[in-house]
C-alpha cells in the first residue's frame, strides 16, 4: 500500500469492483481507452494486480493505475503505466498525486524506464505526462482499434529513472 496526502493507493479487491466497473465503463473513460467493456469477474482479476485510488477522507474509489511490463523494450527493466479516473474527480490533481507516488515506487523497485501510451487527441493525459517529466518518443500510427471500432494513433511517452531523480 502507498499513501499520499489525500490518497490511499493499494491493490484492488472484490469490494472495489462495482465502483471501478462504473468508472471504467463510463463513456468518459472509454473515449480514450481501448479496453473492452469489463464484467465483474474479468475486472476482479485485472484489479488484483493494479493500484486502486481511494480518497482518504471518505474512502471513495476514484480511479485506477495499471502497471505492466513494457513489451516494446528488450533487456531493460521497463514498466508501462495506464490509468483512469472518475470524470467527477478530474482536474483536482488526484492523478498527478497518485502517479508521482507510483513512479517513485517503480523506480525504487528497479525500473530503469517507465512508459505510457496515449491516444492522439487526449490532451489532458498528454499534459499530465509532460508535467511529470515524460518525453514524447513518437507516434505509432493506426495503432489501436477501440471497442466501438475507431482506430487511434498512439503517442508513446517515456521517463528514465535518471530524469525522475533530477
CSV table of C-alpha atoms in Angstrom, one decimal:
chain,number,residue,atom,x,y,z
A,1,UNK,CA,0.0,0.0,0.0
A,2,UNK,CA,1.2,3.5,-0.9
A,3,UNK,CA,-0.1,6.8,0.6
A,4,UNK,CA,-0.1,10.4,-0.4
A,5,UNK,CA,-1.6,13.4,1.3
A,6,UNK,CA,-5.1,12.7,0.0
A,7,UNK,CA,-5.0,9.1,-1.3
A,8,UNK,CA,-4.5,5.5,-0.4
A,9,UNK,CA,-3.0,3.6,-3.3
A,10,UNK,CA,-3.5,-0.1,-3.0
A,11,UNK,CA,-4.1,-3.3,-4.9
A,12,UNK,CA,-7.7,-3.8,-5.9
A,13,UNK,CA,-10.1,-6.1,-4.0
A,14,UNK,CA,-13.5,-7.6,-4.5
A,15,UNK,CA,-15.3,-4.7,-2.8
A,16,UNK,CA,-13.9,-2.3,-5.4
A,17,UNK,CA,-15.3,-4.0,-8.5
A,18,UNK,CA,-18.7,-2.4,-8.8
A,19,UNK,CA,-17.4,1.2,-8.4
A,20,UNK,CA,-14.5,0.6,-10.8
A,21,UNK,CA,-16.8,-1.0,-13.3
A,22,UNK,CA,-18.9,2.2,-13.2
A,23,UNK,CA,-15.8,4.4,-13.8
A,24,UNK,CA,-14.0,2.1,-16.3
A,25,UNK,CA,-17.1,1.5,-18.5
A,26,UNK,CA,-18.1,5.2,-18.5
A,27,UNK,CA,-18.2,7.0,-21.8
A,28,UNK,CA,-15.6,9.4,-20.4
A,29,UNK,CA,-13.0,6.7,-19.8
A,30,UNK,CA,-13.9,4.6,-22.8
A,31,UNK,CA,-13.4,7.6,-25.1
A,32,UNK,CA,-9.6,7.3,-24.9
A,33,UNK,CA,-9.2,3.7,-23.8
A,34,UNK,CA,-9.1,0.6,-25.9
A,35,UNK,CA,-10.3,-1.7,-23.2
A,36,UNK,CA,-13.3,-3.9,-23.8
A,37,UNK,CA,-16.3,-3.3,-21.6
A,38,UNK,CA,-15.5,-5.2,-18.5
A,39,UNK,CA,-17.7,-7.5,-16.4
A,40,UNK,CA,-17.2,-8.2,-12.6
A,41,UNK,CA,-15.2,-11.4,-12.9
A,42,UNK,CA,-12.8,-10.0,-15.5
A,43,UNK,CA,-12.3,-6.8,-13.7
A,44,UNK,CA,-11.6,-8.5,-10.4
A,45,UNK,CA,-8.7,-10.5,-11.9
A,46,UNK,CA,-7.4,-7.3,-13.5
A,47,UNK,CA,-7.5,-5.0,-10.5
A,48,UNK,CA,-5.9,-7.6,-8.1
A,49,UNK,CA,-2.7,-6.6,-9.9
A,50,UNK,CA,-3.4,-2.8,-10.3
A,51,UNK,CA,-3.3,0.2,-8.0
A,52,UNK,CA,-6.8,1.4,-6.9
A,53,UNK,CA,-7.0,5.1,-5.9
A,54,UNK,CA,-9.0,5.6,-2.7
A,55,UNK,CA,-9.6,9.0,-1.2
A,56,UNK,CA,-8.6,9.1,2.4
A,57,UNK,CA,-11.3,11.5,3.7
A,58,UNK,CA,-14.3,9.4,2.6
A,59,UNK,CA,-12.7,6.1,1.3
A,60,UNK,CA,-14.3,6.7,-2.2
A,61,UNK,CA,-12.8,4.8,-5.0
A,62,UNK,CA,-11.9,7.3,-7.7
A,63,UNK,CA,-9.7,5.5,-10.2
A,64,UNK,CA,-7.0,3.1,-11.0
A,65,UNK,CA,-3.4,2.9,-12.2
A,66,UNK,CA,-2.2,-0.2,-14.1
A,67,UNK,CA,1.4,-1.3,-14.3
A,68,UNK,CA,2.5,-3.8,-16.9
A,69,UNK,CA,5.8,-5.0,-18.3
A,70,UNK,CA,6.8,-2.8,-21.3
A,71,UNK,CA,6.7,-5.1,-24.3
A,72,UNK,CA,8.3,-2.5,-26.6
A,73,UNK,CA,11.7,-2.7,-24.9
A,74,UNK,CA,14.1,-5.7,-24.6
A,75,UNK,CA,16.6,-6.4,-21.8
A,76,UNK,CA,15.8,-3.2,-19.9
A,77,UNK,CA,13.8,-3.0,-16.6
A,78,UNK,CA,10.9,-1.2,-18.1
A,79,UNK,CA,7.3,-0.8,-17.0
A,80,UNK,CA,4.3,0.7,-18.8
A,81,UNK,CA,1.6,2.5,-16.9
A,82,UNK,CA,-2.1,3.1,-17.8
A,83,UNK,CA,-4.6,5.0,-15.7
A,84,UNK,CA,-8.2,6.2,-15.5
A,85,UNK,CA,-10.1,8.4,-13.2
A,86,UNK,CA,-13.8,9.1,-12.4
A,87,UNK,CA,-14.8,12.1,-14.6
A,88,UNK,CA,-16.1,13.9,-11.4
A,89,UNK,CA,-12.6,13.7,-9.9
A,90,UNK,CA,-10.7,15.2,-12.8
A,91,UNK,CA,-8.8,18.5,-12.7
A,92,UNK,CA,-8.3,18.2,-8.9
A,93,UNK,CA,-4.7,16.9,-9.0
A,94,UNK,CA,-5.5,13.3,-7.9
A,95,UNK,CA,-3.9,11.5,-10.8
A,96,UNK,CA,-0.8,13.7,-10.7
A,97,UNK,CA,-0.5,13.0,-7.0
A,98,UNK,CA,-1.0,9.3,-7.4
A,99,UNK,CA,1.3,8.9,-10.4
A,100,UNK,CA,4.1,10.7,-8.6
A,101,UNK,CA,3.9,8.2,-5.8
A,102,UNK,CA,3.6,5.2,-8.1
A,103,UNK,CA,6.5,6.4,-10.3
A,104,UNK,CA,8.7,6.8,-7.2
A,105,UNK,CA,7.8,3.3,-6.1
A,106,UNK,CA,8.5,1.8,-9.6
A,107,UNK,CA,11.9,3.5,-9.8
A,108,UNK,CA,12.8,2.5,-6.2
A,109,UNK,CA,11.8,-1.1,-7.1
A,110,UNK,CA,14.3,-1.2,-10.0
A,111,UNK,CA,12.6,0.2,-13.1
A,112,UNK,CA,15.0,2.0,-15.4
A,113,UNK,CA,12.3,3.5,-17.6
A,114,UNK,CA,8.5,3.9,-17.3
A,115,UNK,CA,6.5,4.4,-20.5
A,116,UNK,CA,2.9,5.4,-21.2
A,117,UNK,CA,0.8,5.3,-24.4
A,118,UNK,CA,-1.8,8.0,-25.0
A,119,UNK,CA,-4.3,8.3,-27.9
A,120,UNK,CA,-3.7,11.3,-30.1
A,121,UNK,CA,-6.3,13.9,-29.1
A,122,UNK,CA,-6.2,13.0,-25.4
A,123,UNK,CA,-4.7,16.4,-24.4
A,124,UNK,CA,-5.4,16.1,-20.7
A,125,UNK,CA,-3.3,12.9,-20.5
A,126,UNK,CA,-0.5,14.4,-22.6
A,127,UNK,CA,-0.4,17.4,-20.4
A,128,UNK,CA,-0.3,15.3,-17.3
A,129,UNK,CA,2.6,13.1,-18.6
A,130,UNK,CA,4.6,16.2,-19.7
A,131,UNK,CA,4.0,17.8,-16.2
A,132,UNK,CA,5.5,14.6,-14.7
A,133,UNK,CA,8.6,14.9,-16.9
A,134,UNK,CA,7.8,12.3,-19.6
A,135,UNK,CA,9.2,12.8,-23.1
A,136,UNK,CA,7.3,12.0,-26.2
A,137,UNK,CA,9.1,9.3,-28.2
A,138,UNK,CA,6.9,9.3,-31.3
A,139,UNK,CA,3.6,8.3,-32.7
A,140,UNK,CA,2.5,4.8,-33.5
A,141,UNK,CA,0.1,5.4,-36.4
A,142,UNK,CA,-3.1,3.3,-36.8
A,143,UNK,CA,-2.2,1.6,-33.6
A,144,UNK,CA,-5.3,0.7,-31.6
A,145,UNK,CA,-8.9,-0.2,-32.5
A,146,UNK,CA,-11.3,0.7,-29.8
A,147,UNK,CA,-14.3,-1.3,-28.6
A,148,UNK,CA,-16.5,0.7,-30.9
A,149,UNK,CA,-14.3,0.3,-34.0
A,150,UNK,CA,-12.5,3.6,-34.0
A,151,UNK,CA,-8.8,3.3,-34.9
A,152,UNK,CA,-6.5,5.6,-33.0
A,153,UNK,CA,-2.9,6.7,-33.3
A,154,UNK,CA,-0.9,6.2,-30.1
A,155,UNK,CA,1.6,8.7,-28.7
A,156,UNK,CA,4.5,7.0,-27.0
A,157,UNK,CA,6.0,8.6,-23.9
A,158,UNK,CA,8.8,7.6,-21.6
A,159,UNK,CA,10.5,8.7,-18.4
A,160,UNK,CA,14.0,7.5,-17.4
A,161,UNK,CA,15.0,6.9,-13.8
A,162,UNK,CA,17.8,9.5,-14.0
A,163,UNK,CA,15.3,12.1,-15.3
A,164,UNK,CA,12.9,11.3,-12.4
A,165,UNK,CA,15.7,11.6,-9.9
A,166,UNK,CA,16.6,15.1,-11.0
